[in-house]
PDB file of C-alpha atoms in Angstrom:
ATOM      1  CA  MET A  30      50.977  -8.005  98.872  1.00 66.00           C
ATOM      2  CA  LYS A  31      52.783  -7.465 102.166  1.00 75.00           C
ATOM      3  CA  TRP A  32      50.681  -4.343 102.741  1.00 81.00           C
ATOM      4  CA  ILE A  33      47.768  -6.582 103.765  1.00 92.00           C
ATOM      5  CA  TYR A  34      49.504  -8.262 106.708  1.00 91.00           C
ATOM      6  CA  PRO A  35      49.235  -5.332 109.168  1.00 92.00           C
ATOM      7  CA  LEU A  36      45.481  -5.327 108.431  1.00 94.00           C
ATOM      8  CA  LEU A  37      45.232  -9.092 109.019  1.00 95.00           C
ATOM      9  CA  ALA A  38      47.081  -8.700 112.324  1.00 94.00           C
ATOM     10  CA  ASN A  39      44.917  -5.800 113.510  1.00 95.00           C
ATOM     11  CA  ARG A  40      42.863  -6.784 116.581  1.00 96.00           C
ATOM     12  CA  SER A  41      39.730  -5.041 115.337  1.00 97.00           C
ATOM     13  CA  PHE A  42      39.974  -6.914 112.045  1.00 97.00           C
ATOM     14  CA  LEU A  43      40.566 -10.199 113.896  1.00 97.00           C
ATOM     15  CA  LEU A  44      37.459  -9.525 115.997  1.00 98.00           C
ATOM     16  CA  LEU A  45      35.435  -8.795 112.861  1.00 98.00           C
ATOM     17  CA  LEU A  46      36.655 -12.043 111.271  1.00 98.00           C
ATOM     18  CA  LEU A  47      35.838 -13.896 114.485  1.00 98.00           C
ATOM     19  CA  VAL A  48      32.244 -12.612 114.439  1.00 98.00           C
ATOM     20  CA  ILE A  49      31.833 -13.424 110.724  1.00 98.00           C
ATOM     21  CA  ASN A  50      33.290 -16.910 111.048  1.00 98.00           C
ATOM     22  CA  PHE A  51      31.321 -17.665 114.214  1.00 98.00           C
ATOM     23  CA  ALA A  52      28.079 -16.561 112.541  1.00 98.00           C
ATOM     24  CA  GLY A  53      28.942 -18.582 109.433  1.00 97.00           C
ATOM     25  CA  THR A  54      29.714 -21.627 111.567  1.00 98.00           C
ATOM     26  CA  VAL A  55      26.365 -21.413 113.352  1.00 98.00           C
ATOM     27  CA  TYR A  56      24.549 -20.910 110.034  1.00 96.00           C
ATOM     28  CA  GLY A  57      26.415 -23.888 108.588  1.00 96.00           C
ATOM     29  CA  TYR A  58      25.378 -26.231 111.370  1.00 97.00           C
ATOM     30  CA  VAL A  59      21.778 -25.032 111.028  1.00 96.00           C
ATOM     31  CA  TRP A  60      21.978 -25.580 107.236  1.00 93.00           C
ATOM     32  CA  TYR A  61      23.056 -29.186 107.862  1.00 94.00           C
ATOM     33  CA  GLY A  62      20.342 -29.666 110.482  1.00 94.00           C
ATOM     34  CA  TRP A  63      17.974 -31.789 108.387  1.00 92.00           C
ATOM     35  CA  GLN A  64      20.798 -34.078 107.255  1.00 94.00           C
ATOM     36  CA  LEU A  65      22.180 -34.398 110.787  1.00 94.00           C
ATOM     37  CA  LYS A  66      18.769 -35.621 111.966  1.00 94.00           C
ATOM     38  CA  GLU A  67      19.074 -38.544 109.526  1.00 93.00           C
ATOM     39  CA  THR A  68      22.744 -39.264 110.335  1.00 95.00           C
ATOM     40  CA  PRO A  69      23.756 -42.181 112.603  1.00 95.00           C
ATOM     41  CA  PRO A  70      25.431 -40.783 115.748  1.00 95.00           C
ATOM     42  CA  ILE A  71      28.794 -42.382 114.934  1.00 96.00           C
ATOM     43  CA  PHE A  72      29.060 -40.221 111.785  1.00 96.00           C
ATOM     44  CA  LEU A  73      27.745 -36.925 113.160  1.00 95.00           C
ATOM     45  CA  ILE A  74      31.132 -35.242 113.536  1.00 96.00           C
ATOM     46  CA  PHE A  75      32.031 -35.955 109.900  1.00 95.00           C
ATOM     47  CA  VAL A  76      28.924 -34.622 108.154  1.00 96.00           C
ATOM     48  CA  PRO A  77      28.997 -30.809 108.568  1.00 96.00           C
ATOM     49  CA  ASP A  78      32.330 -30.328 106.773  1.00 96.00           C
ATOM     50  CA  SER A  79      32.346 -26.592 106.053  1.00 97.00           C
ATOM     51  CA  PRO A  80      31.060 -25.356 109.414  1.00 97.00           C
ATOM     52  CA  THR A  81      33.560 -27.602 111.181  1.00 98.00           C
ATOM     53  CA  ALA A  82      36.321 -26.086 109.027  1.00 98.00           C
ATOM     54  CA  SER A  83      35.240 -22.575 109.977  1.00 98.00           C
ATOM     55  CA  LEU A  84      34.947 -23.692 113.630  1.00 98.00           C
ATOM     56  CA  PHE A  85      38.622 -24.687 113.510  1.00 98.00           C
ATOM     57  CA  PHE A  86      39.386 -21.176 112.261  1.00 98.00           C
ATOM     58  CA  VAL A  87      37.276 -19.652 115.048  1.00 98.00           C
ATOM     59  CA  PHE A  88      39.609 -21.370 117.533  1.00 98.00           C
ATOM     60  CA  VAL A  89      42.619 -20.049 115.594  1.00 98.00           C
ATOM     61  CA  LEU A  90      41.270 -16.495 115.730  1.00 98.00           C
ATOM     62  CA  VAL A  91      40.545 -16.753 119.461  1.00 98.00           C
ATOM     63  CA  ALA A  92      44.122 -17.927 120.007  1.00 97.00           C
ATOM     64  CA  PHE A  93      45.456 -15.023 117.919  1.00 97.00           C
ATOM     65  CA  LEU A  94      43.421 -12.557 119.978  1.00 97.00           C
ATOM     66  CA  LEU A  95      44.931 -14.111 123.108  1.00 96.00           C
ATOM     67  CA  LYS A  96      48.388 -13.654 121.526  1.00 94.00           C
ATOM     68  CA  LYS A  97      48.887 -17.391 121.197  1.00 95.00           C
ATOM     69  CA  ASN A  98      49.226 -20.006 118.481  1.00 96.00           C
ATOM     70  CA  TRP A  99      47.299 -23.272 118.484  1.00 97.00           C
ATOM     71  CA  PRO A 100      49.229 -25.196 115.794  1.00 98.00           C
ATOM     72  CA  LEU A 101      46.929 -28.212 115.400  1.00 98.00           C
ATOM     73  CA  MET A 102      43.893 -25.955 114.962  1.00 98.00           C
ATOM     74  CA  GLU A 103      45.882 -23.854 112.494  1.00 98.00           C
ATOM     75  CA  SER A 104      46.709 -26.937 110.429  1.00 98.00           C
ATOM     76  CA  LEU A 105      43.147 -28.255 110.525  1.00 98.00           C
ATOM     77  CA  ALA A 106      41.772 -24.819 109.675  1.00 98.00           C
ATOM     78  CA  MET A 107      44.109 -24.145 106.777  1.00 98.00           C
ATOM     79  CA  VAL A 108      43.635 -27.500 105.065  1.00 98.00           C
ATOM     80  CA  THR A 109      39.895 -27.853 105.615  1.00 98.00           C
ATOM     81  CA  LEU A 110      39.027 -24.210 104.881  1.00 98.00           C
ATOM     82  CA  PHE A 111      40.840 -24.440 101.565  1.00 98.00           C
ATOM     83  CA  LYS A 112      39.469 -27.888 100.727  1.00 98.00           C
ATOM     84  CA  TYR A 113      35.814 -27.287 101.516  1.00 98.00           C
ATOM     85  CA  GLY A 114      35.953 -23.717 100.275  1.00 98.00           C
ATOM     86  CA  ILE A 115      37.077 -24.847  96.823  1.00 98.00           C
ATOM     87  CA  TRP A 116      34.833 -27.952  96.956  1.00 97.00           C
ATOM     88  CA  ALA A 117      31.691 -25.874  97.487  1.00 96.00           C
ATOM     89  CA  VAL A 118      32.619 -23.456  94.691  1.00 97.00           C
ATOM     90  CA  VAL A 119      33.093 -26.392  92.297  1.00 97.00           C
ATOM     91  CA  MET A 120      29.862 -28.122  93.391  1.00 96.00           C
ATOM     92  CA  ASN A 121      27.793 -24.972  93.002  1.00 94.00           C
ATOM     93  CA  SER A 122      29.410 -24.372  89.612  1.00 96.00           C
ATOM     94  CA  LEU A 123      28.342 -27.894  88.603  1.00 95.00           C
ATOM     95  CA  VAL A 124      24.809 -27.164  89.785  1.00 93.00           C
ATOM     96  CA  PHE A 125      24.813 -24.073  87.559  1.00 94.00           C
ATOM     97  CA  ILE A 126      26.110 -26.085  84.583  1.00 94.00           C
ATOM     98  CA  ILE A 127      23.494 -28.832  85.037  1.00 92.00           C
ATOM     99  CA  GLN A 128      20.501 -26.650  85.868  1.00 91.00           C
ATOM    100  CA  GLY A 129      21.414 -23.595  83.848  1.00 91.00           C
ATOM    101  CA  GLU A 130      20.896 -21.364  86.861  1.00 91.00           C
ATOM    102  CA  LEU A 131      22.007 -20.860  90.450  1.00 90.00           C
ATOM    103  CA  ASP A 132      19.685 -19.373  93.047  1.00 92.00           C
ATOM    104  CA  TRP A 133      20.809 -16.698  95.482  1.00 92.00           C
ATOM    105  CA  ILE A 134      21.528 -19.280  98.200  1.00 90.00           C
ATOM    106  CA  GLY A 135      23.834 -21.193  95.861  1.00 92.00           C
ATOM    107  CA  LEU A 136      25.559 -17.967  94.865  1.00 95.00           C
ATOM    108  CA  MET A 137      25.947 -16.946  98.511  1.00 95.00           C
ATOM    109  CA  LEU A 138      27.383 -20.382  99.339  1.00 94.00           C
ATOM    110  CA  ALA A 139      29.860 -20.200  96.461  1.00 96.00           C
ATOM    111  CA  LEU A 140      31.065 -16.703  97.411  1.00 97.00           C
ATOM    112  CA  SER A 141      31.284 -17.383 101.155  1.00 97.00           C
ATOM    113  CA  HIS A 142      33.145 -20.649 100.597  1.00 97.00           C
ATOM    114  CA  PHE A 143      35.558 -18.969  98.206  1.00 98.00           C
ATOM    115  CA  ALA A 144      36.234 -16.456 101.010  1.00 98.00           C
ATOM    116  CA  MET A 145      36.943 -19.411 103.336  1.00 98.00           C
ATOM    117  CA  ALA A 146      39.646 -20.677 100.974  1.00 98.00           C
ATOM    118  CA  VAL A 147      41.164 -17.199 100.608  1.00 98.00           C
ATOM    119  CA  GLN A 148      41.384 -16.539 104.343  1.00 97.00           C
ATOM    120  CA  ALA A 149      43.046 -19.927 104.860  1.00 96.00           C
ATOM    121  CA  LEU A 150      45.878 -18.827 102.556  1.00 96.00           C
ATOM    122  CA  LEU A 151      46.111 -15.205 103.701  1.00 96.00           C
ATOM    123  CA  TYR A 152      46.922 -16.204 107.281  1.00 96.00           C
ATOM    124  CA  ALA A 153      49.590 -18.775 106.271  1.00 95.00           C
ATOM    125  CA  PRO A 154      52.534 -16.573 107.407  1.00 93.00           C
ATOM    126  CA  PHE A 155      51.031 -16.430 110.907  1.00 95.00           C
ATOM    127  CA  TYR A 156      50.658 -20.203 111.353  1.00 96.00           C
ATOM    128  CA  ARG A 157      53.192 -22.178 113.380  1.00 95.00           C
ATOM    129  CA  PHE A 158      52.184 -25.785 112.765  1.00 96.00           C
ATOM    130  CA  LYS A 159      54.758 -28.538 112.211  1.00 96.00           C
ATOM    131  CA  TRP A 160      54.824 -31.600 109.969  1.00 96.00           C
ATOM    132  CA  TRP A 161      53.208 -33.824 112.608  1.00 97.00           C
ATOM    133  CA  HIS A 162      50.263 -31.414 112.980  1.00 98.00           C
ATOM    134  CA  LEU A 163      49.856 -31.633 109.214  1.00 98.00           C
ATOM    135  CA  LEU A 164      50.054 -35.439 109.366  1.00 98.00           C
ATOM    136  CA  ILE A 165      47.187 -35.538 111.884  1.00 98.00           C
ATOM    137  CA  THR A 166      45.259 -33.141 109.644  1.00 98.00           C
ATOM    138  CA  ALA A 167      45.884 -35.334 106.594  1.00 98.00           C
ATOM    139  CA  ILE A 168      44.561 -38.394 108.454  1.00 98.00           C
ATOM    140  CA  TRP A 169      41.480 -36.444 109.585  1.00 98.00           C
ATOM    141  CA  THR A 170      40.829 -35.080 106.101  1.00 98.00           C
ATOM    142  CA  LEU A 171      41.269 -38.350 104.193  1.00 98.00           C
ATOM    143  CA  HIS A 172      39.296 -40.267 106.831  1.00 98.00           C
ATOM    144  CA  ASN A 173      36.496 -37.764 106.320  1.00 97.00           C
ATOM    145  CA  ASP A 174      36.565 -38.551 102.590  1.00 98.00           C
ATOM    146  CA  VAL A 175      36.151 -42.254 103.371  1.00 97.00           C
ATOM    147  CA  ILE A 176      33.176 -41.512 105.621  1.00 97.00           C
ATOM    148  CA  ASP A 177      31.628 -39.298 102.926  1.00 96.00           C
ATOM    149  CA  TYR A 178      32.100 -41.515  99.875  1.00 96.00           C
ATOM    150  CA  VAL A 179      32.228 -45.057 101.298  1.00 95.00           C
ATOM    151  CA  PHE A 180      29.463 -44.598 103.883  1.00 95.00           C
ATOM    152  CA  PHE A 181      27.707 -41.878 101.819  1.00 93.00           C
ATOM    153  CA  MET A 182      27.689 -39.196 104.506  1.00 94.00           C
ATOM    154  CA  LEU A 183      28.587 -36.487 101.985  1.00 89.00           C
ATOM    155  CA  PRO A 184      26.678 -33.183 101.789  1.00 86.00           C
ATOM    156  CA  ARG A 185      23.478 -33.664  99.790  1.00 81.00           C
ATOM    157  CA  TYR A 186      23.258 -32.103  96.349  1.00 81.00           C
ATOM    158  CA  HIS A 187      20.463 -34.245  94.848  1.00 78.00           C
ATOM    159  CA  MET A 188      20.938 -32.839  91.356  1.00 84.00           C
ATOM    160  CA  LEU A 189      24.511 -34.195  91.455  1.00 89.00           C
ATOM    161  CA  ASP A 190      23.643 -37.730  92.623  1.00 89.00           C
ATOM    162  CA  ASN A 191      24.591 -39.244  89.245  1.00 90.00           C
ATOM    163  CA  PHE A 192      28.127 -37.920  89.635  1.00 94.00           C
ATOM    164  CA  ILE A 193      28.993 -39.152  93.141  1.00 95.00           C
ATOM    165  CA  PRO A 194      31.882 -41.454  92.031  1.00 95.00           C
ATOM    166  CA  GLN A 195      33.458 -38.609  90.055  1.00 96.00           C
ATOM    167  CA  ILE A 196      32.888 -36.147  92.897  1.00 96.00           C
ATOM    168  CA  GLY A 197      34.460 -38.606  95.343  1.00 97.00           C
ATOM    169  CA  TYR A 198      37.520 -38.961  93.099  1.00 98.00           C
ATOM    170  CA  PHE A 199      37.812 -35.174  92.763  1.00 98.00           C
ATOM    171  CA  THR A 200      37.399 -34.735  96.527  1.00 98.00           C
ATOM    172  CA  PHE A 201      40.174 -37.225  97.316  1.00 98.00           C
ATOM    173  CA  TRP A 202      42.644 -35.346  95.119  1.00 98.00           C
ATOM    174  CA  LEU A 203      41.440 -32.006  96.462  1.00 98.00           C
ATOM    175  CA  SER A 204      42.318 -33.320  99.935  1.00 98.00           C
ATOM    176  CA  ILE A 205      45.813 -34.228  98.747  1.00 98.00           C
ATOM    177  CA  VAL A 206      46.267 -30.801  97.145  1.00 98.00           C
ATOM    178  CA  SER A 207      44.993 -29.067 100.299  1.00 98.00           C
ATOM    179  CA  VAL A 208      47.470 -30.929 102.505  1.00 98.00           C
ATOM    180  CA  GLY A 209      50.189 -30.108  99.964  1.00 97.00           C
ATOM    181  CA  ILE A 210      49.282 -26.434 100.200  1.00 97.00           C
ATOM    182  CA  GLY A 211      49.675 -26.610 103.972  1.00 97.00           C
ATOM    183  CA  TYR A 212      53.133 -28.076 103.473  1.00 96.00           C
ATOM    184  CA  TYR A 213      54.114 -25.627 100.725  1.00 95.00           C
ATOM    185  CA  PHE A 214      52.976 -22.448 102.484  1.00 94.00           C
ATOM    186  CA  VAL A 215      53.797 -23.221 106.113  1.00 94.00           C
ATOM    187  CA  ILE A 216      56.261 -26.084 106.606  1.00 92.00           C
ATOM    188  CA  ARG A 217      58.486 -26.046 103.520  1.00 84.00           C
ATOM    189  CA  PRO A 218      59.362 -22.378 103.132  1.00 67.00           C
ATOM    190  CA  LYS A 219      62.179 -20.547 104.764  1.00 60.00           C
ATOM    191  CA  ARG A 220      59.984 -17.561 103.971  1.00 59.00           C
ATOM    192  CA  PHE A 221      59.009 -14.783 106.249  1.00 61.00           C
ATOM    193  CA  LYS A 222      56.991 -15.577 109.348  1.00 70.00           C
ATOM    194  CA  LEU A 223      54.802 -12.899 110.838  1.00 75.00           C
ATOM    195  CA  ASP A 224      53.663 -12.331 114.387  1.00 73.00           C
ATOM    196  CA  LEU A 225      50.303 -11.009 115.437  1.00 71.00           C
ATOM    197  CA  TYR A 226      51.721  -9.538 118.630  1.00 63.00           C
TER     198      TYR A 226
END
């Protein structure tokens, strides 16, 4: 697996990822546009979960290209990319189970969000965040769950409305697992650390 790290550290590849993630972030905010119009201003920052996750990673990639680390952005990116990447795959899988089909948009969302989760993990050896960055990230992530499932600011999947309590429970534990992954892959190990420069 170590063969992939020189590719991940390559500036041309980082630029390509930056373009892809920036475009995906813009698309994500546009996709949430109709829901954002109905969202009270106090909740606006907490509604577009996936594009905000990829925006965190855009900042990480910019820092890498500048030969720097931005640890808080790295922590936020890793945890939220993994969480919302897996969340969207599971939600679109549920849509397929309930409806018996998944349109091309749902398939595209599932595949692109799976890629979000994968890139979060692939760059783990390059991250430099500490436990207190992860603590801030955990507070952000769990607070977001409260906003979504107590104040009902979650992404709208109308065909899944009957399962919101179960989805909220799943999402809470997915947040815990995502924070745990940040700890396991970045803070806990005495494993190898890689530099991009």
